[in-house]
Coordinates of C-alpha atoms in Angstrom, one line a residue:
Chain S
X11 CA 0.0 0.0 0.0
X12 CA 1.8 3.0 -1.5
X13 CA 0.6 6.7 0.2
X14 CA 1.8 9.9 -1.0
X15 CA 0.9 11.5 2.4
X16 CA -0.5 10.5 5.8
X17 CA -4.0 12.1 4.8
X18 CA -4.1 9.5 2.5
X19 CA -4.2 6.6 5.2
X20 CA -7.2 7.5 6.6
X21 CA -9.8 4.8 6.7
X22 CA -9.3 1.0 5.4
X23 CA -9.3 -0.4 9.0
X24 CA -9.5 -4.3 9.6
X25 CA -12.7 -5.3 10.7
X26 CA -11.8 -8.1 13.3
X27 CA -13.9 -11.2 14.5
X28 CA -14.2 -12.0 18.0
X29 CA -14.9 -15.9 18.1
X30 CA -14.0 -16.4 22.0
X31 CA -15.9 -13.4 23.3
X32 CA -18.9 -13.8 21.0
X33 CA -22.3 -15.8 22.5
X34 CA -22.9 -18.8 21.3
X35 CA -24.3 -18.9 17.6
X36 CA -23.6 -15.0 17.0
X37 CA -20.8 -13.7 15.9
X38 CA -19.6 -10.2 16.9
X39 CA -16.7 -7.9 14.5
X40 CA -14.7 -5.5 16.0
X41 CA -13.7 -1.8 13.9
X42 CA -10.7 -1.7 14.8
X43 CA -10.8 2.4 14.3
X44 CA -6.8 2.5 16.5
X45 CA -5.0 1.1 12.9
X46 CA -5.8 5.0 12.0
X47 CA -2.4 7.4 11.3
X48 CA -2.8 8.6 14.3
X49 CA -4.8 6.2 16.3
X50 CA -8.5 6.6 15.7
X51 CA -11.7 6.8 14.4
X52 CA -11.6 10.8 14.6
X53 CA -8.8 10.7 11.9
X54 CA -11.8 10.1 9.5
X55 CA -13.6 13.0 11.5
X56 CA -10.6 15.5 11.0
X57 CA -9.9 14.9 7.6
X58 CA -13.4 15.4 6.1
X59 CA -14.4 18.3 8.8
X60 CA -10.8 20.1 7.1
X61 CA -11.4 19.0 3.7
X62 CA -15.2 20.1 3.5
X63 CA -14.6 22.8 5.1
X64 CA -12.0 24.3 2.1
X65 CA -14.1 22.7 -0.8
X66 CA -16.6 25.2 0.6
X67 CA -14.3 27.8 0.8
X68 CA -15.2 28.1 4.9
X69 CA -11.4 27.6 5.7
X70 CA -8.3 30.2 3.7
X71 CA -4.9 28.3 3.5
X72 CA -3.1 28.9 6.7
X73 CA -5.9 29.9 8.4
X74 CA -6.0 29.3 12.2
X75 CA -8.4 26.0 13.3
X76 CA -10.3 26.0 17.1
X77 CA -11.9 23.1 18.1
X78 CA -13.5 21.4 21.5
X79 CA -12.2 18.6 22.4
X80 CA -10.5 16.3 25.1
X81 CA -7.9 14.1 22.9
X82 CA -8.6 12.1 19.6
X83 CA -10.5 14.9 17.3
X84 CA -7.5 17.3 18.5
X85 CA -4.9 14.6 17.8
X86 CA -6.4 13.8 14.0
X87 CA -7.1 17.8 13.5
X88 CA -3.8 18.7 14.7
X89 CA -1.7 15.7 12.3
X90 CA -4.2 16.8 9.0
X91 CA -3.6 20.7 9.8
X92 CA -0.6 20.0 10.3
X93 CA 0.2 18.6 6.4
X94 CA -2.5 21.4 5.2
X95 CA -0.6 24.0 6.7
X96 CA -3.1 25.3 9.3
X97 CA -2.6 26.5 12.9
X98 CA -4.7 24.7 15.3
X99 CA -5.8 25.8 19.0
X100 CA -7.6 22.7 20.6
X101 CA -9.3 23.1 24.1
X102 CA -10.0 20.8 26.5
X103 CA -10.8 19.9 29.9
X104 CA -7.4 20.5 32.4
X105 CA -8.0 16.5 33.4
X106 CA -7.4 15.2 30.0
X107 CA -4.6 12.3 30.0
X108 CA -0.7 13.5 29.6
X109 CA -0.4 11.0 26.9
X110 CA -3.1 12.9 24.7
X111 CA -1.9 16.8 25.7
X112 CA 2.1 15.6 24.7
X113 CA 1.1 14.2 21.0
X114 CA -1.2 17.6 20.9
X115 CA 1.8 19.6 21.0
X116 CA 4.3 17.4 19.4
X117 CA 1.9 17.7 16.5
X118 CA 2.3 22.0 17.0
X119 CA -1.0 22.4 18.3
X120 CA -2.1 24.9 20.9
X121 CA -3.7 23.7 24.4
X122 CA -6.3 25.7 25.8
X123 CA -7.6 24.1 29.3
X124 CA -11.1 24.6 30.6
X125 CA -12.2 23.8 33.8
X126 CA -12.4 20.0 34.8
X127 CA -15.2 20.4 37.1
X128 CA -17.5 21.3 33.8
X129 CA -16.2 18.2 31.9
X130 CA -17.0 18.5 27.7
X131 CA -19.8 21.1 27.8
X132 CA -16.8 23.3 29.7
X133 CA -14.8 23.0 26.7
X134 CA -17.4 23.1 24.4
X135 CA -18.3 27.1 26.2
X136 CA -14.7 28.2 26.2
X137 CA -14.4 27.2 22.5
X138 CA -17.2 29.1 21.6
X139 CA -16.4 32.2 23.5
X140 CA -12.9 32.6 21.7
X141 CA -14.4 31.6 18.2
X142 CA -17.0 34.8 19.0
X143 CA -14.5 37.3 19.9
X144 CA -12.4 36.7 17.0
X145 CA -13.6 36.4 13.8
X146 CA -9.8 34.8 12.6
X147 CA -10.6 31.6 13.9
X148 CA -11.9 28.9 11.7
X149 CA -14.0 26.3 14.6
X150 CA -15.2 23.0 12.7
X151 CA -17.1 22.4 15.6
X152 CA -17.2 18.4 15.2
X153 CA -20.5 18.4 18.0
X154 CA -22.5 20.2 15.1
X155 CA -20.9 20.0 11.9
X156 CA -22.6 17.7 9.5
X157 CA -18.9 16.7 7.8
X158 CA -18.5 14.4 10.8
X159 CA -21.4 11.9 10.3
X160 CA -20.5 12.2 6.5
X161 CA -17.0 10.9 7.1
X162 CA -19.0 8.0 8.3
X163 CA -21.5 7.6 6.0
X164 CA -18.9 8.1 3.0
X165 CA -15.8 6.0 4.6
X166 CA -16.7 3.8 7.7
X167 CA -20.1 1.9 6.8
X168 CA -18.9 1.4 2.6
X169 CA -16.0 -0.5 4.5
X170 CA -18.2 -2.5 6.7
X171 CA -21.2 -3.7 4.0
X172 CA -17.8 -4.2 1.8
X173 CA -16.2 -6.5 3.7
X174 CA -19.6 -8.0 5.7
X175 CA -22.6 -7.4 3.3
X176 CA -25.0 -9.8 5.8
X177 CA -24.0 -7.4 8.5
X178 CA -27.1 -7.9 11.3
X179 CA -26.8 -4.6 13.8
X180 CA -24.1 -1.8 14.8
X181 CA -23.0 -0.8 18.0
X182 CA -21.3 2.4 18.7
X183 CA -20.7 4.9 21.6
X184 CA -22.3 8.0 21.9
X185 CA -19.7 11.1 22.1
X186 CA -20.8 13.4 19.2
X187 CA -22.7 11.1 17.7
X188 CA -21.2 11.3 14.5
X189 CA -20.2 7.2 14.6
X190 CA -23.9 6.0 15.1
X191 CA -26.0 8.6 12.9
X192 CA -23.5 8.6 10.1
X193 CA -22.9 4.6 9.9
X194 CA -26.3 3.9 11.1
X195 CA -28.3 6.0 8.2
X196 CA -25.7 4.1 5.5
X197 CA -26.2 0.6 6.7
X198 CA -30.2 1.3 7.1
X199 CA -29.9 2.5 3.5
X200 CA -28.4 -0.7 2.4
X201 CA -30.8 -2.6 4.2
X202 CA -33.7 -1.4 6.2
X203 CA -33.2 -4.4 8.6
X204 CA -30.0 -3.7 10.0
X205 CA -30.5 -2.6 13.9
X206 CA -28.3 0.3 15.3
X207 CA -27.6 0.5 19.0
X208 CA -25.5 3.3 21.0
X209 CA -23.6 2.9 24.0
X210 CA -24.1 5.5 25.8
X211 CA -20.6 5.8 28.8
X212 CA -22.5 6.6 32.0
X213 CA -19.7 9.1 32.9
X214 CA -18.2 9.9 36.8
X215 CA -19.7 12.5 38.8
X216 CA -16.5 14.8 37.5
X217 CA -18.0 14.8 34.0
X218 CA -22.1 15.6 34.8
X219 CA -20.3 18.4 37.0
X220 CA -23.0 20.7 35.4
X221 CA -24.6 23.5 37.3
X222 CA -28.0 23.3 35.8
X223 CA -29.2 21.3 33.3
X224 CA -29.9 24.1 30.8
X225 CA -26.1 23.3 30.2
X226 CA -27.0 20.0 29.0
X227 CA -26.4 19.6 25.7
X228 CA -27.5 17.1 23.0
X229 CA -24.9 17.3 19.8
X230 CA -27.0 18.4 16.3
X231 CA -25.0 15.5 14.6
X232 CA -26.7 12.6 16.7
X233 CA -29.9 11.6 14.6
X234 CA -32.0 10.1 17.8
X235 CA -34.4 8.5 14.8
X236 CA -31.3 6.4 13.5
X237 CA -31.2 4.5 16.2
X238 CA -33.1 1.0 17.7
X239 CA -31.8 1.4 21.1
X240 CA -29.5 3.1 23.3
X241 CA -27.6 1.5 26.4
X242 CA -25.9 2.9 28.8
X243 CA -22.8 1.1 30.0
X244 CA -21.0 2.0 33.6
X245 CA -17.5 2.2 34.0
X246 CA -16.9 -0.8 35.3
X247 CA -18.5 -2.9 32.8
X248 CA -17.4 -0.8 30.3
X249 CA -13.2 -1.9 31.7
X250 CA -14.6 -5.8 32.7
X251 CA -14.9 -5.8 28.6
X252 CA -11.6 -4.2 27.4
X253 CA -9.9 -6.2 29.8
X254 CA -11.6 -9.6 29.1
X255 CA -10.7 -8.3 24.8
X256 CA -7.0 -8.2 25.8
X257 CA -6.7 -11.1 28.1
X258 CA -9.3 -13.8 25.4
X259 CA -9.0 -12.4 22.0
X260 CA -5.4 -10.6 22.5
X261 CA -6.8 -7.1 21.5
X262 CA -6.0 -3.9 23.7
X263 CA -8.3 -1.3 23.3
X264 CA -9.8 1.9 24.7
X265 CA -12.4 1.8 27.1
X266 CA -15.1 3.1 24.8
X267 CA -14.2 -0.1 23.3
X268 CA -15.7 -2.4 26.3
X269 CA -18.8 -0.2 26.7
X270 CA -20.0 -1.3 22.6
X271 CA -18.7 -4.5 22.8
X272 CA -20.9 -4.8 26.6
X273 CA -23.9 -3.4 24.3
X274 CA -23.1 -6.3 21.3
X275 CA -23.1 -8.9 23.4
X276 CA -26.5 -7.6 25.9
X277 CA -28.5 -7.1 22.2
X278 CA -27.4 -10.4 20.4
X279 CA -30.7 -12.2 22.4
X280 CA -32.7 -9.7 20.2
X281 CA -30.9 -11.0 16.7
X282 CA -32.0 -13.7 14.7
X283 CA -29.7 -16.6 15.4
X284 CA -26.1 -16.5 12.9
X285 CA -26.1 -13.1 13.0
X286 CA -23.3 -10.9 12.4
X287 CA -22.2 -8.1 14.9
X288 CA -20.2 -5.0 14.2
X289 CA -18.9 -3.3 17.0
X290 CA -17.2 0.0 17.0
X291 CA -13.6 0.5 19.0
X292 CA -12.5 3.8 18.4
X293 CA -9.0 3.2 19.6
X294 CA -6.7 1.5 21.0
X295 CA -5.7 1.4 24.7
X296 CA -2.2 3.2 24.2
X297 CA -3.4 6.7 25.4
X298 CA -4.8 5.5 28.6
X299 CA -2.5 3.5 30.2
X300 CA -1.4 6.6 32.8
X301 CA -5.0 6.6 33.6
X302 CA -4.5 2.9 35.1
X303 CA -7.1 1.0 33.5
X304 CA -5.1 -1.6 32.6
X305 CA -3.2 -2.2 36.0
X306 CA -3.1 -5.6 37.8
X307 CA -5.7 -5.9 40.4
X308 CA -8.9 -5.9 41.2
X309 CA -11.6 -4.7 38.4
X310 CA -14.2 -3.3 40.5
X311 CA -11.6 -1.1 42.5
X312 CA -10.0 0.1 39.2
X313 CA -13.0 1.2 37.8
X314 CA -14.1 3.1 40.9
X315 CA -10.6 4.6 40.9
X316 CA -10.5 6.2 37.6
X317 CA -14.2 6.6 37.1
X318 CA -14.0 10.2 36.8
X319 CA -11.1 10.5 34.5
X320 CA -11.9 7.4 32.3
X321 CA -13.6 9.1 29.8
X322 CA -12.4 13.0 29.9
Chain Q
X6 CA -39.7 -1.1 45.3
X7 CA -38.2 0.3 42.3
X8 CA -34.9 2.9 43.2
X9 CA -34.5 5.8 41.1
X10 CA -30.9 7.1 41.2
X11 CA -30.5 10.7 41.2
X12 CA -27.9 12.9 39.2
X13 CA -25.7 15.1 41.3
X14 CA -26.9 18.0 39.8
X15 CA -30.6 17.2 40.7
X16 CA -29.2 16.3 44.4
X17 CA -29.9 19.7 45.5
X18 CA -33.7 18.9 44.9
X19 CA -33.4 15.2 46.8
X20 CA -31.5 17.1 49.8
X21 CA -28.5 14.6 48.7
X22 CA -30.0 11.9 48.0
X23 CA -28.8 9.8 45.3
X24 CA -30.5 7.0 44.8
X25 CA -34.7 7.4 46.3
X26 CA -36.9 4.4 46.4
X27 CA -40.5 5.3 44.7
X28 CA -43.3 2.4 44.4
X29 CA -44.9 2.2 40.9
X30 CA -45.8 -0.1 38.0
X31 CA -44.6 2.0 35.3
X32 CA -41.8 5.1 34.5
X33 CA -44.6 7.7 34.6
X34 CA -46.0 6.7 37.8
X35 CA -42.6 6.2 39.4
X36 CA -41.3 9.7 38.3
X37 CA -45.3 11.6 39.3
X38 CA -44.6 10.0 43.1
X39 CA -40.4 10.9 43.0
X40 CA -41.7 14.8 42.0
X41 CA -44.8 14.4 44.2
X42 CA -41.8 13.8 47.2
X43 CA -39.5 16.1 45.7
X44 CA -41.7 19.1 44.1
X45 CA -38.8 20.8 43.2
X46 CA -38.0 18.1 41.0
X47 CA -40.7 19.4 38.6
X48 CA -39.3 21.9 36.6
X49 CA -36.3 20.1 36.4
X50 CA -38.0 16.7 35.0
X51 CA -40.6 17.9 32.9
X52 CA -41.7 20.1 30.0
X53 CA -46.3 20.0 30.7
X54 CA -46.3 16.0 30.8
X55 CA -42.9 15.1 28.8
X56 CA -39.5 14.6 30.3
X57 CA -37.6 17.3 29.4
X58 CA -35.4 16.3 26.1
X59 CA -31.9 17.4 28.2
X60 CA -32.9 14.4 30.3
X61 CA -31.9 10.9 29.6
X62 CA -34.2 8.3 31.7
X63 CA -33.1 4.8 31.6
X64 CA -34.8 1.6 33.0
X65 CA -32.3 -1.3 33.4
X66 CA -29.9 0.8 31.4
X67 CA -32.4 1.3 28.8
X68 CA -33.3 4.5 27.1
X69 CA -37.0 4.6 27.8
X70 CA -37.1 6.7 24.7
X71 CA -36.9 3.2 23.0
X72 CA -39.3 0.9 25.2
X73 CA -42.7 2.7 26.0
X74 CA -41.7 5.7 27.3
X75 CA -43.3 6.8 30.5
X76 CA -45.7 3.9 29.5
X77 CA -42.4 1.9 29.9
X78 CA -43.0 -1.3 32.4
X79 CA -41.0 -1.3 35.5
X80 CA -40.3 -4.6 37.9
X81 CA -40.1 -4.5 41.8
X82 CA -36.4 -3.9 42.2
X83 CA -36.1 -2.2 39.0
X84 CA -33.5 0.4 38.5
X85 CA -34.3 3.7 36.9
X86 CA -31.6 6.1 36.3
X87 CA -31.7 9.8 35.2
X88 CA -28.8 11.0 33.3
X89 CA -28.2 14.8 32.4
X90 CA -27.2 15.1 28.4
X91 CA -23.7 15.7 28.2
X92 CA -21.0 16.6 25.1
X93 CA -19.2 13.2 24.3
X94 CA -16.4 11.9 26.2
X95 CA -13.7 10.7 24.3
X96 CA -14.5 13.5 21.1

């Protein structure tokens, strides 16, 4: 596979089998989204939210790029702005991991920090105050920018009905929702039968750390009518599962990872027998290992440990 | 009796409380006696007779938005949780 430039490896990610994990007479795929250039799904999300954005002319060359976000949309942005020649500011919450905030600058990007105690919807407010006072600063806005489901619909689900046309159902966590609405809508298009589930992380106390819930905030991208069902996962189970994909099907994956592979495996009861899962895991376990998930020792302990950071 | 667990933000309204056990057969019935209990629970719940769309109710980890809604069926030891909407995690 010959690449003129990393942009250019975005996407083509092996699409793995599980046979150990899966329930008996189902049989559940993993994405594996962490074979990405720079180690996840949101690679797909950067490059089209860049790329659509100068097709429509919404983005000069060298422009300056703001975006929200705690770690992979940042770390895709700031490899593809970096090759297209744009600055980029990220911010994000001031408990993100170190591993995430060192590859954020390595790549030349600018750290902004918002408070932790206001988790996402913090950096989501800080982004939008800088975008408003100046008018310099190009914000994609991933959270309500239509390019990020299309990088899903155009990229992710072709690959899946590709290489698994009898595909049964979807599972994906719910972040932006970009994953779920813009795979979901594809497959449904391809056929009408195939169920979509999210997996929704039931986050520590640190990340609801809103004041009121007019803060709350449901992302335009994620299509509520796309999906079949949504389940939400704790951290614990959530870390049982990544752990159990290391330890019985030698796969290390991010944490997100456990909480749709907890949701395929709770939904295959509601498939016809022989179907065929596809589970999203949108990266690999590399950039959380500071966080301790994957320490010997007791599950239940870890999770209640790092509950509040495990998804920042 | 089914428990209903209680976000921190809505703790204020529960004086602490996080998790409040509220008899019921259903969601609906099980959320009018939590807000009958906790009146100032109201406003933060509902919109007239919906839950407000900021609020995530689940049943067994279930978005009720995809059983039967407040219609949805709840067992004796059932778990309903309220979740506030939040920006992804991991974005």
């Amino acid at each position: 596979m010959l690449l003129e430039d990393i942009s250019q490896a975005v996407g083509n990610t092996p699409l793995v089998g599980l046979p150990r994990l899966s329930p008996p007479d189902y049989r559940i795929y993993l994405k594996l989204e962490g074979h990405n250039p720079t180690g996840s799904v949101k690679d797909r999300v950067a490059k089209y939210l860049i790329e659509q954005a100068e097709v429509y002319g919404l983005l000069r060359p060298g422009q300056r790029v703001l975006e929200p976000t705690s770690g992979n949309t940042g770390i895709g942005l700031a490899a593809i702005c970096r090759v297209k020649g744009h600055p980029l500011t990220c911010v994000l919450p001031e408990n993100t991991s170190e591993e995430r905030r060192q590859l954020l600058e390595l790549f030349g990007a600018d750290l902004v920090l918002s408070p932790a105690s206001e988790g996402s919807n913090g950096s989501v407010r800080v982004a939008r105050e800088l975008a408003a006072a100046d008018p310099e600063l190009y914000m994609p806005f991933q959270y309500g920018n239509p390019a990020n489901a299309l990088a899903h619909y155009e990229t992710t689900a072709p690959e899946i009905i590709a290489d698994l046309p009898d595909v049964a159902a979807f599972v994906a966590g719910l972040g932006t929702g970009g994953s779920v609405t813009g795979v979901g809508k594809r497959l449904k298009r391809w056929n009408p039968a195939v169920k979509v589930y999210a997996a929704e992380p039931e986050y520590g106390d640190l990340v609801y750390g809103l004041r009121n819930l007019d803060e709350g905030y449901v992302p335009e991208v994620l299509d509520l009518s796309v999906l079949d069902s949504r389940i939400k996962v704790n951290s614990l189970r959530a870390l049982e599962w990544t752990r159990r994909l290391a330890e019985e099907e030698g796969i290390f994956a991010g944490v997100s990872t456990g909480a749709s592979l907890a949701v395929a495996v709770r939904v295959c009861d509601r498939l016809p027998a022989g179907s065929k899962i596809v589970a999203m895991s949108p990266d690999g376990g590399w950039k959380y290992l500071s966080t301790g998930a994957y320490e010997p020792g007791d599950v239940s302990q870890i999770a209640e440990r790092i509950s509040g950071i495990l998804w920042a | 009796m089914p428990v209903v667990r209680i976000p921190t933000v809505l703790r204020k309204h529960t004086d602490g409380a996080a998790k409040i056990e509220v008899s019921g057969s259903d969601v609906g019935e099980v959320l009018r006696g939590l807000v009958a209990a906790h009146p100032g629970l109201s406003e933060q719940l509902f919109d007239g007779d919906k839950v407000r769309g900021f609020i995530n109710v689940y049943v067994e980890d279930e978005d009720i938005r995809y059983l039967d809604g407040l219609a949805s069926p709840v067992g004796d030891d059932a778990e309903i949780a309220l979740m506030p909407a939040v920006a992804g995690g991991a974005g």
